[in-house]
Amino acid sequence: MHTLQDRIETLMWENRRSTDGFTYTLPSPELYPFQWLWDSCFHAIILSHFDVSTAKNELRAAFSRPLSDGILPHIIYWGSDTAATNWGREMRGDIINKAWGVIGTSAITQPPIMAYAVWRIFENDGDEAFLREMYPILEAHYRGILKDRVLDDRALAFIVNPDESGEDNSPRFDIQQGLPAMHSADQSLDRRLDRIREHAVCQFQARDCMSKYFAVADLPFNVILFESLGYMSKIASLLKLEDDASYFATTADNVQNAIKQTLCIEGVCRAYDLNSSQSIETITWAIFMPLYGGLLSEDEAKRLVDDWLLSDQRFWSEFPIPSTSMEESSFDPVGGFWRGPVWMAPNWFVYKGLKRYGFDDVAETIKQKTVDLIELSGFREQYNPLTGEGIGAKNFTWGGLVLDME
Ligand code: GLC
């Protein structure tokens, strides 16, 4: 019998590729044949459990193609133009190759978890040279985000396309995308392609132009940002870059305070649409991200866990955690993609948040159910929260995060 760790290691090695002297991991060879930014951070964290030097190489590759403003792109195509052209619908491939305004990568980003990933790798072997090597790239990325994506008056970062949240079709963005609660995957894709066309007209200038079409201060993005700015401060301080350390500490505080002020009411936090100045009411798993960021009081955290996570009506399905609350009219447990099915990265974020607040039993149950999903249905992209059935891409890497539920 192979242990779960053996199976994860085999999957990670099988999905590994190398191009131009870089090595990286495909999230799923059939369906996702490129390198994705936040996936690679998850991969590095998974790999650090059995091969720290490969984990470092994963990040080296993911960070190798910054955009001109220093921001790291969410996909690197690694020269697979044919794969890119044929990827998804024909039009999508065409857009991907021609409309980003850059060659070989996309021109949008994903949740900024990179500094956390670097720090986690560093914790394994204390290799300061690795920190020194990564620091300038990270510095340019976070300064780029703070410059292009954070509003002066609110200190919240905004995303310009739902894909930047990592949750491509989450119902959090339906109103901004002009979509009804029930719509097809094609309709969602069409709207996201509209954003790319508008952005091309903007020449990918986020602050003054792309933001007119879509600007959402998303909750996970901002929680991950403030936490990672804190890690930037730690890294800078270790490298004796005191000015940088205090700059990143201050910006981390600003983002943290802005989340509390603008996104949260009595411990329930939501995304915020900057164009309509309205809070986004749709409830998805993102409601639990403040636990991961340690943003709530003990009382608020307890209420969030009791009233939302452990509620059979909302998130406590047979196999938690549904990506969208079961109470939402958009909830679709099979074909919903981010509108119902369970994804492993959210389970990992919520596990970490629960541990942080001492909800060890609930965290343990989530871990056990996550393992059960893998045992039952293998390494799939998503799972039906009601039955545990696997959905979407096969040989998908995110299940490996269970190694980091500790
Ligand atoms: C899907 C997910 C996104 C991920 C990508 C590659 O688009 O929504 O979060 O980065 O697949 O796995």
Coordinates of C-alpha atoms and ligand atoms in Angstrom, one line a residue:
M1 CA 0.0 0.0 0.0
H2 CA 1.3 3.4 -0.9
T3 CA 0.9 6.1 1.7
L4 CA -0.8 9.3 0.9
Q5 CA 2.6 11.1 1.0
D6 CA 4.0 8.6 -1.6
R7 CA 1.0 9.2 -3.9
I8 CA 1.4 13.0 -3.6
E9 CA 5.2 12.8 -4.3
T10 CA 4.5 10.6 -7.4
L11 CA 1.9 13.1 -8.7
M12 CA 4.2 16.1 -8.2
W13 CA 7.1 14.4 -10.0
E14 CA 4.8 13.3 -12.9
N15 CA 3.5 16.8 -13.4
R16 CA 7.0 18.3 -13.4
R17 CA 8.4 19.8 -16.6
S18 CA 11.5 21.7 -17.7
T19 CA 12.0 24.5 -20.3
D20 CA 14.8 26.9 -20.9
G21 CA 16.7 25.8 -17.8
F22 CA 13.7 26.2 -15.5
T23 CA 11.8 23.4 -13.9
Y24 CA 8.2 23.8 -12.8
T25 CA 5.0 21.9 -12.1
L26 CA 1.8 21.8 -14.2
P27 CA -1.4 21.9 -12.1
S28 CA -2.8 19.2 -14.4
P29 CA -0.9 18.0 -17.5
E30 CA -4.1 17.6 -19.6
L31 CA -6.1 20.6 -18.7
Y32 CA -3.6 23.1 -17.4
P33 CA -0.4 22.6 -19.4
F34 CA 1.3 25.8 -18.3
Q35 CA 2.7 27.4 -15.1
W36 CA 0.3 29.3 -12.8
L37 CA 1.5 31.7 -10.2
W38 CA -0.4 30.9 -7.1
D39 CA -0.5 27.2 -8.0
S40 CA 3.3 27.3 -8.0
C41 CA 3.3 28.8 -4.5
F42 CA 1.1 25.9 -3.4
H43 CA 3.5 23.5 -5.2
A44 CA 6.5 25.0 -3.5
I45 CA 4.8 24.6 -0.1
I46 CA 3.9 21.0 -1.0
L47 CA 7.4 20.2 -2.3
S48 CA 9.1 21.7 0.7
H49 CA 7.7 18.7 2.6
F50 CA 10.0 16.3 0.7
D51 CA 12.4 18.3 -1.5
V52 CA 13.3 21.8 -0.6
S53 CA 15.7 22.4 -3.5
T54 CA 12.9 21.5 -6.0
A55 CA 10.6 23.8 -4.1
K56 CA 13.1 26.6 -4.6
N57 CA 13.3 25.8 -8.4
E58 CA 9.5 26.0 -8.6
L59 CA 9.6 29.5 -7.3
R60 CA 12.6 30.5 -9.4
A61 CA 10.6 29.5 -12.5
A62 CA 7.3 31.2 -11.3
F63 CA 9.1 34.4 -10.7
S64 CA 11.2 34.5 -13.8
R65 CA 9.0 36.6 -16.1
P66 CA 7.8 39.7 -14.3
L67 CA 5.8 42.3 -16.3
S68 CA 7.2 45.7 -16.9
D69 CA 5.8 47.1 -13.7
G70 CA 7.4 44.3 -11.7
I71 CA 4.1 42.5 -11.1
L72 CA 4.3 38.7 -11.6
P73 CA 1.9 37.3 -14.3
H74 CA -0.6 34.6 -13.4
I75 CA 0.4 32.3 -16.3
I76 CA 3.8 31.6 -18.0
Y77 CA 3.2 29.6 -21.2
W78 CA 6.8 28.4 -21.4
G79 CA 7.0 28.5 -25.2
S80 CA 4.0 26.2 -25.6
D81 CA 2.4 28.4 -28.3
T82 CA 0.6 25.4 -29.8
A83 CA -0.7 24.3 -26.4
A84 CA -1.8 27.9 -25.7
T85 CA -3.6 28.2 -29.1
N86 CA -5.4 25.0 -28.5
W87 CA -6.1 25.6 -24.9
G88 CA -9.8 25.8 -24.0
R89 CA -12.0 27.2 -26.7
E90 CA -10.3 28.3 -29.9
M91 CA -11.0 31.9 -29.2
R92 CA -9.5 31.7 -25.7
G93 CA -6.2 30.4 -27.1
D94 CA -6.2 33.2 -29.7
I95 CA -6.8 35.8 -27.0
I96 CA -4.1 34.3 -24.8
N97 CA -1.5 34.5 -27.5
K98 CA -2.3 37.8 -29.1
A99 CA -4.2 40.0 -26.7
W100 CA -2.2 40.2 -23.5
G101 CA 0.2 42.7 -25.0
V102 CA 3.2 40.6 -23.8
I103 CA 4.8 37.5 -25.2
G104 CA 4.9 34.2 -23.3
T105 CA 2.9 35.2 -20.2
S106 CA -0.5 36.7 -19.3
A107 CA -0.7 40.3 -18.2
I108 CA -2.8 39.9 -15.1
T109 CA -1.7 38.5 -11.7
Q110 CA -3.1 36.2 -9.0
P111 CA -3.4 36.4 -5.1
P112 CA 0.0 37.7 -3.9
I113 CA 1.0 34.7 -1.7
M114 CA 4.6 34.7 -3.0
A115 CA 6.4 36.2 0.0
Y116 CA 4.6 33.7 2.3
A117 CA 5.8 30.8 0.1
V118 CA 9.4 32.1 0.0
W119 CA 9.3 32.4 3.8
R120 CA 7.9 28.9 4.2
I121 CA 10.8 27.5 2.0
F122 CA 13.3 29.5 4.0
E123 CA 12.0 28.1 7.3
N124 CA 13.1 24.6 6.1
D125 CA 16.8 25.3 5.8
G126 CA 17.5 28.9 6.8
D127 CA 19.1 29.5 3.4
E128 CA 19.7 33.3 3.4
A129 CA 21.2 33.2 0.0
F130 CA 17.8 32.0 -1.4
L131 CA 16.1 35.0 0.4
R132 CA 18.6 37.4 -1.1
E133 CA 18.0 35.9 -4.5
M134 CA 14.2 36.1 -4.3
Y135 CA 14.0 39.5 -2.6
P136 CA 14.5 41.9 -5.5
I137 CA 11.8 40.1 -7.5
L138 CA 9.4 40.0 -4.6
E139 CA 10.2 43.6 -3.8
A140 CA 9.3 44.7 -7.3
H141 CA 6.1 42.7 -7.3
Y142 CA 4.8 44.0 -4.0
R143 CA 5.9 47.6 -4.8
G144 CA 4.2 47.2 -8.2
I145 CA 0.9 46.0 -6.5
L146 CA 1.1 48.8 -4.0
K147 CA 1.7 51.4 -6.7
D148 CA -0.7 50.1 -9.4
R149 CA -3.4 48.4 -7.4
V150 CA -3.8 50.0 -4.0
L151 CA -5.9 53.1 -3.7
D152 CA -4.4 56.0 -1.8
D153 CA -7.6 56.8 0.1
R154 CA -8.5 53.3 1.1
A155 CA -5.3 51.2 1.1
L156 CA -7.2 48.3 -0.4
A157 CA -5.8 46.4 -3.4
F158 CA -8.2 45.9 -6.3
I159 CA -8.3 43.2 -8.9
V160 CA -9.2 44.0 -12.5
N161 CA -10.5 40.6 -13.7
P162 CA -12.1 37.8 -11.7
D163 CA -9.3 35.5 -12.8
E164 CA -7.0 37.6 -10.6
S165 CA -8.8 36.2 -7.6
G166 CA -7.9 32.7 -8.6
E167 CA -11.6 31.9 -8.6
D168 CA -12.4 32.6 -12.2
N169 CA -16.3 32.4 -12.1
S170 CA -17.0 33.0 -8.4
P171 CA -20.5 34.4 -7.9
R172 CA -18.8 37.2 -5.9
F173 CA -18.3 38.8 -9.2
D174 CA -21.6 38.2 -10.9
I175 CA -23.0 41.7 -10.5
Q176 CA -19.9 43.4 -11.8
Q177 CA -19.8 40.9 -14.7
G178 CA -23.4 41.5 -15.5
L179 CA -24.3 37.8 -15.0
P180 CA -27.4 36.3 -13.4
A181 CA -27.1 33.7 -10.6
M182 CA -27.4 30.9 -13.0
H183 CA -25.4 31.1 -16.3
S184 CA -23.2 28.9 -18.4
A185 CA -19.5 28.5 -18.2
D186 CA -19.3 30.0 -21.7
Q187 CA -21.1 33.1 -20.6
S188 CA -18.7 33.6 -17.7
L189 CA -15.7 33.0 -20.0
D190 CA -17.1 35.5 -22.5
R191 CA -17.3 38.2 -19.9
R192 CA -13.7 37.6 -18.8
L193 CA -12.6 37.8 -22.4
D194 CA -14.4 41.1 -22.6
R195 CA -12.3 42.3 -19.7
I196 CA -9.1 41.3 -21.5
R197 CA -10.2 43.1 -24.7
E198 CA -10.9 46.3 -22.7
H199 CA -7.6 45.9 -20.9
A200 CA -5.8 45.7 -24.2
V201 CA -7.3 49.0 -25.2
C202 CA -6.0 50.3 -21.9
Q203 CA -2.6 49.0 -22.7
F204 CA -2.9 47.1 -19.5
Q205 CA -2.7 50.3 -17.3
A206 CA -4.6 49.1 -14.2
R207 CA -4.9 52.1 -12.0
D208 CA -6.2 54.7 -14.4
C209 CA -7.9 52.6 -17.1
M210 CA -8.5 48.9 -16.5
S211 CA -10.1 49.8 -13.2
K212 CA -12.9 51.6 -14.9
Y213 CA -14.3 48.2 -16.2
F214 CA -13.8 46.1 -13.1
A215 CA -12.3 47.0 -9.8
V216 CA -13.0 44.8 -6.8
A217 CA -11.3 44.9 -3.5
D218 CA -11.5 41.2 -3.0
L219 CA -11.2 39.7 0.5
P220 CA -8.8 36.8 0.0
F221 CA -6.5 38.9 -2.2
N222 CA -6.3 41.6 0.5
V223 CA -5.9 39.2 3.4
I224 CA -3.1 37.4 1.5
L225 CA -1.6 40.8 0.6
F226 CA -1.4 42.1 4.1
E227 CA 0.0 38.9 5.4
S228 CA 2.6 38.7 2.7
L229 CA 3.6 42.3 3.2
G230 CA 4.3 41.3 6.8
Y231 CA 6.6 38.5 5.5
M232 CA 8.3 41.0 3.2
S233 CA 9.0 43.1 6.3
K234 CA 10.5 40.0 8.1
I235 CA 12.6 39.1 5.0
A236 CA 13.9 42.7 4.6
S237 CA 14.8 42.9 8.2
L238 CA 16.7 39.6 8.1
L239 CA 18.6 40.9 5.1
K240 CA 19.3 44.1 7.1
L241 CA 17.3 46.3 4.7
E242 CA 15.8 48.4 7.5
D243 CA 14.1 51.0 5.4
D244 CA 12.4 48.4 3.4
A245 CA 11.4 46.5 6.5
S246 CA 9.6 49.4 7.9
Y247 CA 8.0 50.3 4.6
F248 CA 6.5 46.9 4.3
A249 CA 5.5 46.8 7.9
T250 CA 3.6 50.1 7.5
T251 CA 1.9 49.0 4.3
A252 CA 0.9 45.7 5.9
D253 CA -0.7 47.6 8.8
N254 CA -2.5 50.0 6.3
V255 CA -4.0 47.1 4.3
Q256 CA -5.0 45.3 7.5
N257 CA -6.7 48.3 8.9
A258 CA -8.4 49.0 5.6
I259 CA -9.8 45.5 5.5
K260 CA -11.2 45.9 8.9
Q261 CA -12.7 49.3 8.2
T262 CA -14.1 48.8 4.7
L263 CA -14.7 45.1 4.3
C264 CA -15.8 43.9 7.7
I265 CA -18.9 44.4 9.8
E266 CA -19.1 42.6 13.2
G267 CA -16.7 39.9 12.1
V268 CA -18.4 39.2 8.7
C269 CA -16.2 40.4 5.9
R270 CA -17.0 40.7 2.2
A271 CA -15.5 41.9 -1.0
Y272 CA -16.2 45.5 -2.1
D273 CA -16.9 47.0 -5.5
L274 CA -14.9 50.2 -5.9
N275 CA -16.8 51.4 -9.0
S276 CA -20.3 51.3 -7.3
S277 CA -18.9 51.8 -3.8
Q278 CA -20.9 48.8 -2.6
S279 CA -20.2 45.8 -0.6
I280 CA -20.7 42.5 -2.4
E281 CA -23.3 40.5 -0.5
T282 CA -22.8 37.0 -2.1
I283 CA -21.3 34.6 0.5
T284 CA -18.6 32.2 -0.6
W285 CA -15.8 30.4 1.3
A286 CA -13.9 33.7 1.3
I287 CA -15.9 34.7 4.3
F288 CA -13.4 32.5 6.3
M289 CA -10.2 34.1 5.1
P290 CA -10.1 36.6 8.0
L291 CA -9.4 33.5 10.2
Y292 CA -6.3 32.8 8.2
G293 CA -5.2 36.4 8.5
G294 CA -6.0 36.6 12.2
L295 CA -8.3 39.6 11.7
L296 CA -11.1 38.7 14.0
S297 CA -11.6 38.8 17.8
E298 CA -12.0 35.5 19.6
D299 CA -15.8 36.1 19.8
E300 CA -16.1 37.1 16.2
A301 CA -14.2 34.0 15.1
K302 CA -16.4 31.7 17.3
R303 CA -19.5 33.2 15.8
L304 CA -18.1 32.8 12.2
V305 CA -17.3 29.2 12.9
D306 CA -20.6 28.3 14.6
D307 CA -23.0 30.3 12.5
W308 CA -21.4 29.9 9.1
L309 CA -18.9 27.1 8.8
L310 CA -20.7 24.6 11.0
S311 CA -24.2 25.4 9.6
D312 CA -25.7 22.6 7.6
Q313 CA -27.6 25.2 5.6
R314 CA -24.5 27.1 4.6
F315 CA -21.1 25.4 4.6
W316 CA -21.2 22.2 6.6
S317 CA -21.9 19.8 3.7
E318 CA -21.0 16.1 3.8
F319 CA -17.6 17.1 2.4
P320 CA -16.8 20.6 3.4
I321 CA -16.0 23.3 2.3
P322 CA -18.3 24.2 -0.6
S323 CA -16.7 27.1 -2.5
T324 CA -20.1 29.0 -2.4
S325 CA -22.6 28.9 0.5
M326 CA -25.3 26.3 -0.1
E327 CA -27.8 29.0 0.7
E328 CA -26.9 31.1 -2.3
S329 CA -29.1 30.9 -5.4
S330 CA -25.9 30.5 -7.4
F331 CA -24.9 27.3 -5.6
D332 CA -24.2 24.5 -8.1
P333 CA -22.4 21.6 -6.6
V334 CA -21.5 19.8 -9.8
G335 CA -21.1 22.1 -12.7
G336 CA -20.5 25.3 -10.7
F337 CA -16.6 25.3 -10.8
W338 CA -16.1 28.0 -8.1
R339 CA -19.9 28.2 -7.5
G340 CA -20.2 25.2 -5.2
P341 CA -17.6 22.4 -5.6
V342 CA -14.8 21.9 -3.0
W343 CA -11.3 23.1 -3.9
M344 CA -8.3 22.0 -1.9
A345 CA -6.6 25.4 -1.5
P346 CA -9.6 26.9 0.3
N347 CA -9.7 23.9 2.6
W348 CA -6.0 24.5 3.3
F349 CA -6.5 28.3 4.0
V350 CA -9.4 27.6 6.3
Y351 CA -7.6 24.7 8.1
K352 CA -4.7 27.2 8.8
G353 CA -7.2 29.8 10.0
L354 CA -9.0 27.4 12.3
K355 CA -5.7 26.2 13.9
R356 CA -4.7 29.8 14.4
Y357 CA -7.7 30.4 16.5
G358 CA -7.5 27.1 18.4
F359 CA -10.5 25.4 16.7
D360 CA -8.4 22.2 16.5
D361 CA -11.3 19.8 16.3
V362 CA -13.0 21.5 13.4
A363 CA -9.6 21.8 11.7
E364 CA -9.0 18.1 12.2
T365 CA -12.4 17.2 10.7
I366 CA -11.7 19.3 7.7
K367 CA -8.3 17.6 7.3
Q368 CA -9.9 14.2 7.6
K369 CA -12.6 15.0 5.1
T370 CA -10.0 16.3 2.7
V371 CA -8.1 13.1 3.0
D372 CA -11.4 11.2 2.5
L373 CA -12.0 13.1 -0.8
I374 CA -8.6 12.0 -2.1
E375 CA -9.1 8.4 -1.0
L376 CA -12.6 8.4 -2.6
S377 CA -12.0 10.3 -5.8
G378 CA -8.3 10.8 -6.4
F379 CA -6.4 14.0 -7.1
R380 CA -9.1 16.0 -8.8
E381 CA -9.5 19.7 -9.4
Q382 CA -12.8 19.9 -7.5
Y383 CA -15.2 17.7 -5.6
N384 CA -18.9 17.6 -5.2
P385 CA -19.5 18.8 -1.6
L386 CA -22.6 16.6 -1.2
T387 CA -21.2 13.3 -2.6
G388 CA -17.4 13.6 -2.7
E389 CA -17.5 12.8 -6.5
G390 CA -14.4 14.2 -8.3
I391 CA -15.0 17.0 -10.9
G392 CA -12.8 18.7 -13.6
A393 CA -9.1 18.2 -14.2
K394 CA -7.5 14.9 -13.2
N395 CA -4.0 14.5 -11.7
F396 CA -4.5 18.0 -10.2
T397 CA -1.9 19.0 -7.7
W398 CA -3.7 21.0 -5.0
G399 CA -4.6 17.9 -3.0
G400 CA -1.0 17.8 -2.1
L401 CA -1.7 20.7 0.3
V402 CA -3.0 18.1 2.7
L403 CA 0.7 17.4 3.6
D404 CA 0.8 21.0 4.9
M405 CA -2.3 20.6 7.1
E406 CA -0.3 20.2 10.3
Ligands
GLC1 C1 -8.3 27.5 -12.6 C2 -8.4 28.0 -11.2 C3 -7.2 28.9 -10.8 C4 -5.9 28.1 -11.1 C5 -5.8 27.5 -12.5 C6 -4.7 26.5 -12.7 O1 -8.3 28.5 -13.5 O2 -9.6 28.7 -11.0 O3 -7.2 29.3 -9.5 O4 -4.8 28.9 -10.9 O5 -7.0 26.8 -12.7 O6 -4.8 25.5 -11.8

